[in-house]
Coordinates of C-alpha atoms and ligand atoms in Angstrom, one line a residue:
M1 CA -97.1 -189.8 108.9
S2 CA -99.8 -191.4 107.2
P3 CA -100.9 -190.2 103.9
M4 CA -104.1 -188.1 103.6
A5 CA -106.5 -188.6 100.8
G6 CA -105.8 -186.5 97.8
D7 CA -102.1 -185.6 98.8
S8 CA -100.5 -187.5 95.9
D9 CA -101.3 -188.1 92.1
N10 CA -99.5 -191.4 92.1
G11 CA -102.5 -193.8 92.9
E12 CA -100.9 -196.9 93.7
A13 CA -97.8 -195.6 95.5
H14 CA -100.2 -193.6 97.5
I15 CA -102.4 -196.6 98.2
A16 CA -100.1 -198.7 100.4
R17 CA -97.5 -196.5 101.6
A18 CA -96.8 -197.4 105.1
R19 CA -99.4 -200.1 105.4
K20 CA -98.6 -203.2 107.3
A21 CA -100.5 -205.9 105.5
L22 CA -101.1 -209.7 105.6
V23 CA -102.4 -211.8 102.8
T24 CA -103.9 -215.2 103.2
G25 CA -103.3 -217.6 100.3
G26 CA -100.7 -215.0 99.5
A27 CA -98.2 -217.8 98.1
S28 CA -100.1 -218.3 95.0
G29 CA -102.4 -216.8 92.3
I30 CA -104.6 -213.8 93.2
G31 CA -103.2 -213.3 96.7
R32 CA -99.7 -213.5 95.7
E33 CA -100.5 -210.7 92.9
I34 CA -102.0 -208.5 95.8
A35 CA -98.9 -209.3 98.1
R36 CA -96.7 -208.2 94.9
R37 CA -98.7 -205.1 94.2
L38 CA -99.0 -204.0 97.9
A39 CA -95.1 -204.7 98.2
A40 CA -94.2 -202.6 95.1
A41 CA -96.5 -199.9 96.5
G42 CA -94.3 -199.7 99.6
A43 CA -96.2 -201.7 102.2
R44 CA -95.0 -204.1 104.4
V45 CA -96.4 -207.7 103.4
A46 CA -96.6 -210.8 105.1
V47 CA -97.8 -214.0 103.3
L48 CA -99.7 -216.6 105.0
D49 CA -100.2 -219.9 103.4
V50 CA -100.5 -223.5 104.0
N51 CA -97.9 -224.4 101.5
A52 CA -94.4 -223.8 103.2
A53 CA -92.4 -224.2 100.1
A54 CA -94.5 -221.6 98.2
V55 CA -94.5 -219.3 101.3
R56 CA -90.6 -219.4 101.0
D57 CA -90.6 -218.8 97.2
A58 CA -93.1 -215.7 97.7
T59 CA -91.1 -214.1 100.3
A60 CA -87.8 -214.5 98.2
E61 CA -89.7 -212.6 95.5
L62 CA -91.2 -209.8 97.7
G63 CA -87.8 -209.2 99.2
P64 CA -86.3 -208.9 102.9
A65 CA -88.8 -206.8 104.5
S66 CA -91.6 -209.2 103.8
V67 CA -92.5 -212.1 106.3
G68 CA -93.7 -215.7 105.7
V69 CA -95.9 -217.7 108.0
T70 CA -97.1 -221.1 107.3
A71 CA -100.5 -222.1 108.6
D72 CA -103.6 -223.9 107.8
V73 CA -106.5 -221.5 108.1
R74 CA -108.9 -224.3 109.1
V75 CA -106.9 -224.4 112.7
P76 CA -107.8 -221.2 114.4
S77 CA -105.0 -221.9 116.9
E78 CA -102.4 -221.9 114.1
V79 CA -104.1 -218.8 112.6
R80 CA -103.7 -217.0 115.7
S81 CA -100.2 -217.7 116.2
A82 CA -99.3 -216.9 112.6
V83 CA -101.2 -213.5 112.8
E84 CA -99.6 -212.8 116.2
E85 CA -96.1 -213.3 114.8
V86 CA -96.7 -211.0 111.9
G87 CA -98.2 -208.4 114.4
R88 CA -95.0 -208.5 116.4
A89 CA -92.8 -208.3 113.2
F90 CA -94.7 -205.3 112.0
D91 CA -95.4 -203.8 115.3
G92 CA -99.2 -204.0 114.4
L93 CA -101.3 -204.6 111.2
D94 CA -103.8 -202.4 109.5
T95 CA -104.6 -204.3 106.3
L96 CA -105.9 -207.9 105.8
V97 CA -106.6 -209.8 102.5
V98 CA -108.3 -213.1 103.0
S99 CA -107.5 -214.9 99.7
A100 CA -106.8 -218.5 100.8
G101 CA -109.5 -220.7 99.1
V102 CA -110.1 -224.2 97.7
F103 CA -112.6 -225.4 94.9
H104 CA -114.6 -228.3 94.6
V105 CA -116.9 -229.3 91.8
G106 CA -119.0 -232.6 91.6
A107 CA -122.8 -233.7 91.1
L108 CA -125.0 -233.2 94.3
E109 CA -125.3 -236.8 94.9
T110 CA -121.6 -237.3 94.9
V111 CA -120.5 -234.7 97.5
T112 CA -119.0 -236.4 100.5
E113 CA -118.8 -234.9 104.0
D114 CA -115.1 -234.6 104.0
Q115 CA -115.3 -232.5 100.8
W116 CA -117.9 -230.3 102.1
D117 CA -116.2 -229.9 105.2
R118 CA -112.8 -228.9 103.5
V119 CA -114.5 -226.1 101.4
L120 CA -116.5 -224.8 104.0
D121 CA -113.6 -225.0 106.6
V122 CA -111.1 -223.3 104.3
N123 CA -113.2 -220.7 102.6
L124 CA -115.7 -219.7 105.2
K125 CA -114.4 -221.0 108.7
G126 CA -110.8 -220.0 107.8
A127 CA -111.9 -216.5 106.7
H128 CA -113.7 -216.1 110.0
F129 CA -110.9 -217.1 112.4
T130 CA -108.1 -215.2 110.4
I131 CA -110.3 -211.9 110.8
Q132 CA -111.0 -212.8 114.6
A133 CA -107.2 -213.0 115.0
A134 CA -106.4 -209.8 113.2
A135 CA -109.3 -207.6 114.4
P136 CA -107.7 -206.2 117.7
M137 CA -104.6 -204.9 115.5
L138 CA -107.0 -203.6 112.9
R139 CA -109.1 -201.7 115.3
E140 CA -106.1 -200.4 117.0
S141 CA -104.6 -199.2 113.7
G142 CA -107.5 -196.6 113.3
R143 CA -107.3 -197.4 109.5
G144 CA -107.8 -200.9 109.2
R145 CA -108.8 -202.6 105.9
I146 CA -110.3 -206.1 105.4
V147 CA -110.5 -207.5 101.8
T148 CA -111.9 -210.7 101.2
I149 CA -111.7 -212.5 97.9
G150 CA -115.1 -214.0 97.0
S151 CA -116.5 -215.0 93.7
D152 CA -119.2 -214.8 91.2
C153 CA -120.0 -218.2 92.9
G154 CA -121.0 -215.8 96.1
R155 CA -123.5 -214.1 93.7
R156 CA -125.4 -216.8 92.1
G157 CA -125.4 -220.7 91.9
F158 CA -124.0 -223.0 89.4
P159 CA -124.2 -226.7 88.6
G160 CA -122.3 -229.1 90.6
Q161 CA -120.5 -226.3 92.8
G162 CA -123.0 -226.2 95.7
P163 CA -120.3 -226.3 98.6
Y164 CA -118.2 -223.7 96.9
V165 CA -121.0 -221.5 96.1
A166 CA -122.5 -221.9 99.6
S167 CA -119.0 -221.0 101.1
K168 CA -118.7 -217.9 98.7
F169 CA -122.1 -216.6 99.5
G170 CA -121.4 -217.2 103.1
L171 CA -118.3 -215.0 102.8
V172 CA -120.3 -212.1 101.3
G173 CA -122.6 -212.3 104.4
L174 CA -119.6 -212.8 106.8
T175 CA -117.8 -209.7 105.2
E176 CA -121.1 -207.6 105.6
S177 CA -121.2 -208.6 109.2
I178 CA -117.7 -208.0 110.0
A179 CA -118.3 -204.6 108.2
A180 CA -121.2 -203.6 110.5
E181 CA -119.2 -204.6 113.4
L182 CA -116.0 -202.9 113.1
A183 CA -117.0 -199.6 111.5
A184 CA -116.9 -197.8 114.9
D185 CA -113.2 -198.5 115.0
R186 CA -112.9 -197.3 111.2
V187 CA -112.2 -200.6 110.0
T188 CA -113.7 -201.1 106.6
A189 CA -114.6 -204.8 105.2
N190 CA -115.4 -205.5 101.6
C191 CA -115.6 -208.6 99.3
V192 CA -114.0 -208.7 95.5
C193 CA -116.2 -211.3 93.5
P194 CA -114.3 -212.3 90.6
V195 CA -115.4 -214.5 87.8
G196 CA -112.8 -217.4 86.8
V197 CA -109.2 -216.3 86.5
P198 CA -107.9 -219.3 84.6
T199 CA -104.1 -218.7 85.3
T200 CA -103.9 -219.3 89.0
G201 CA -103.7 -222.6 90.7
M202 CA -107.5 -222.9 91.3
G203 CA -108.1 -221.5 87.7
R204 CA -105.9 -224.2 86.0
E205 CA -107.8 -226.7 88.3
V206 CA -111.1 -225.5 87.0
L207 CA -110.0 -225.2 83.3
D208 CA -108.6 -228.9 83.6
W209 CA -111.9 -230.1 84.7
K210 CA -113.9 -228.4 82.1
T211 CA -111.6 -229.4 79.3
K212 CA -111.9 -233.1 80.4
R213 CA -115.6 -232.9 80.7
A214 CA -116.5 -231.0 77.5
G215 CA -113.6 -232.8 75.5
E216 CA -112.4 -229.2 74.2
T217 CA -109.1 -227.6 74.6
A218 CA -108.2 -225.1 77.3
E219 CA -108.1 -222.5 74.4
Q220 CA -111.9 -223.2 73.3
I221 CA -113.0 -223.3 77.0
M222 CA -111.5 -219.8 77.4
Q223 CA -112.8 -218.3 74.4
R224 CA -116.3 -219.7 75.4
T225 CA -115.8 -218.2 78.8
A226 CA -114.8 -214.8 77.5
A227 CA -118.0 -214.7 75.7
T228 CA -120.1 -215.0 78.8
N229 CA -119.2 -211.5 79.6
P230 CA -120.0 -208.2 77.4
L231 CA -116.3 -207.1 78.0
G232 CA -115.5 -210.1 76.0
R233 CA -112.4 -211.5 78.0
N234 CA -111.3 -213.9 80.9
A235 CA -110.3 -212.2 84.0
T236 CA -106.8 -212.0 85.2
E237 CA -105.0 -211.8 88.8
Q238 CA -104.3 -208.1 88.0
D239 CA -108.2 -207.3 87.6
V240 CA -108.8 -208.7 90.7
A241 CA -105.7 -206.9 92.5
D242 CA -106.9 -203.7 91.1
A243 CA -110.2 -204.1 92.9
A244 CA -108.5 -205.1 96.3
L245 CA -105.8 -202.3 96.0
F246 CA -108.7 -200.0 95.5
F247 CA -110.6 -201.1 98.7
I248 CA -107.2 -200.7 100.5
S249 CA -106.8 -197.3 99.3
D250 CA -107.4 -193.9 101.3
G251 CA -110.1 -193.3 98.3
A252 CA -112.1 -196.2 99.5
S253 CA -112.3 -194.9 103.2
F254 CA -116.2 -194.4 103.1
L255 CA -116.7 -197.8 101.6
T256 CA -117.6 -200.7 103.6
G257 CA -119.9 -203.7 103.3
V258 CA -119.5 -203.8 99.3
A259 CA -119.4 -207.0 97.3
L260 CA -118.0 -205.7 94.2
D261 CA -118.2 -208.0 90.9
V262 CA -114.9 -208.0 88.8
D263 CA -116.6 -210.0 86.1
G264 CA -116.6 -208.0 82.8
G265 CA -120.2 -207.2 83.1
A266 CA -121.2 -211.0 83.5
H267 CA -123.7 -210.2 85.9
L268 CA -125.7 -207.9 83.6
G269 CA -127.2 -211.0 81.6
A270 CA -127.9 -211.2 77.7
V271 CA -131.1 -210.8 75.8
P272 CA -130.7 -212.8 72.8
G273 CA -131.4 -211.0 69.7
A274 CA -131.0 -207.5 71.5
E275 CA -127.1 -207.6 71.4
Ligands
NAD1 N1 -109.3 -218.4 90.1 C1 -110.4 -218.5 90.0 O1 -110.9 -218.7 89.0 C2 -111.1 -217.7 91.1 C3 -112.3 -217.0 90.7 C4 -113.1 -216.4 91.8 C5 -112.6 -216.4 93.2 N2 -111.4 -217.0 93.4 C6 -110.8 -217.0 94.7 O2 -109.5 -216.5 94.8 C7 -108.8 -216.9 95.9 C8 -107.6 -217.1 95.5 O3 -107.6 -218.5 94.8 P1 -106.6 -218.6 93.4 O4 -107.4 -218.8 92.3 O5 -105.6 -217.4 93.3 O6 -106.0 -220.0 93.6 P2 -104.7 -220.6 94.1 O7 -104.8 -222.1 94.3 O8 -103.7 -220.1 93.1 O9 -104.4 -219.8 95.7 C9 -104.9 -220.2 96.6 C10 -103.9 -220.2 97.9 O10 -104.7 -220.6 99.1 C11 -103.8 -221.5 99.8 N3 -104.6 -222.3 100.8 C12 -105.4 -223.4 100.4 N4 -105.8 -224.0 101.3 C13 -105.3 -223.5 102.5 C14 -105.4 -223.3 104.0 N5 -106.3 -224.5 104.3 N6 -104.7 -222.7 104.7 C15 -104.0 -221.6 104.3 N7 -103.9 -221.5 102.8 C16 -104.4 -222.3 101.9 C17 -103.1 -222.3 98.7 O11 -101.9 -223.1 99.1 C18 -102.7 -221.3 97.6 O12 -101.6 -220.7 97.9 C19 -109.8 -218.0 96.6 O13 -110.5 -217.8 97.6 C20 -110.8 -218.5 95.3 O14 -111.7 -219.0 95.8 C21 -110.6 -217.8 92.2

C-alpha cells in the first residue's frame, strides 16, 4: 500500500518508499546523488546515462535492486527503448528525474552550430523526449512525479553562456507546460534551479574554465562565488537532492509547475551600502 501524507515522522524514508524512479544523468554529480538518496529511502532506482562505465559504477554502488541503462538522450528512439526497459524491470514507473545535461561557455561570436545543437539537444530536446517516453507510465501510476534539474541560468542571463542559458530557460517553460498537461492524471512536474555546484563533473569543468580565465586558484574562485549569495557558501549536490526529494515526497502533492531557486538567496540581489 502506498504511504499517505502524514503517516510517518521519518520524512525521507516516507518520501520514496515504494517509488519506482528513473534518473537521467544519474551516473554522475547531482543525478547520482539523487539516485543514492532515493535508493537509501527505499525506492527502486534506475540510472540512465550516456556513459556506460559510469552507469555500471553507479548501479554497483546502488545495489542489486537498481537498474542501469545506457542511452544518449539526444536520440529519442534510444531513450524510448531505455525507458521501456526500466518500465518492464519495475513493472511501471512513477518518478522521473531529468538531470542529464551538458555545459558550454564561449563568446557570442565563437559559438558554432554544433556547439549550439549539442547543448540544446541534450538539455532541452533530451528532456522533452525522456518525459514523453515516461509519460504513459507516470500517468498510469496515479502519483507521478517529474523533477527537472534547471539552473540559475534558467532564471537570468550570464555572459558567454547564451546556448546553455537558452536551454535552461526552455527547460523551465517545458516543465511548466508538462505540469499543466499532466495534472489531470495527478502527475506533478517541477524544476529545481541550482547555482553552481563545483564538485560535479560539470561543476569542475566550469571551475576549471574560470580559474584559467581569471588566473586565480579554484579556492579563490569558490570563495568569490560563495560571496555572491547571502547565505555565503557554494551549493552542494546534497542541496539539490534535498529539493528534488521534497518534490517527490507526498508532502509536495499539491505543488506543480514550480521553478525553485536553490541558490542561497543569490536571486535576491545586493544593495551596496545596505548589507
Ligand atoms: N554543477 C553545476 O554547477 C550545475 C548548476 C546548475 C545546474 N546543473 C545541472 O545539473 C544537471 C546535472 O549536472 P551535474 O552538475 O551533475 O554534471 P555531471 O557532468 O556530473 O552529470 C551530468 C551527467 O549527464 C550525463 N549526460 C551528458 N550528456 C548526456 C546524454 N547525451 N545522454 C545521457 N546522459 C548524458 C553525463 O554523462 C553525466 O553523467 C545538469 O542538467 C546541469 O545543467 C549543474
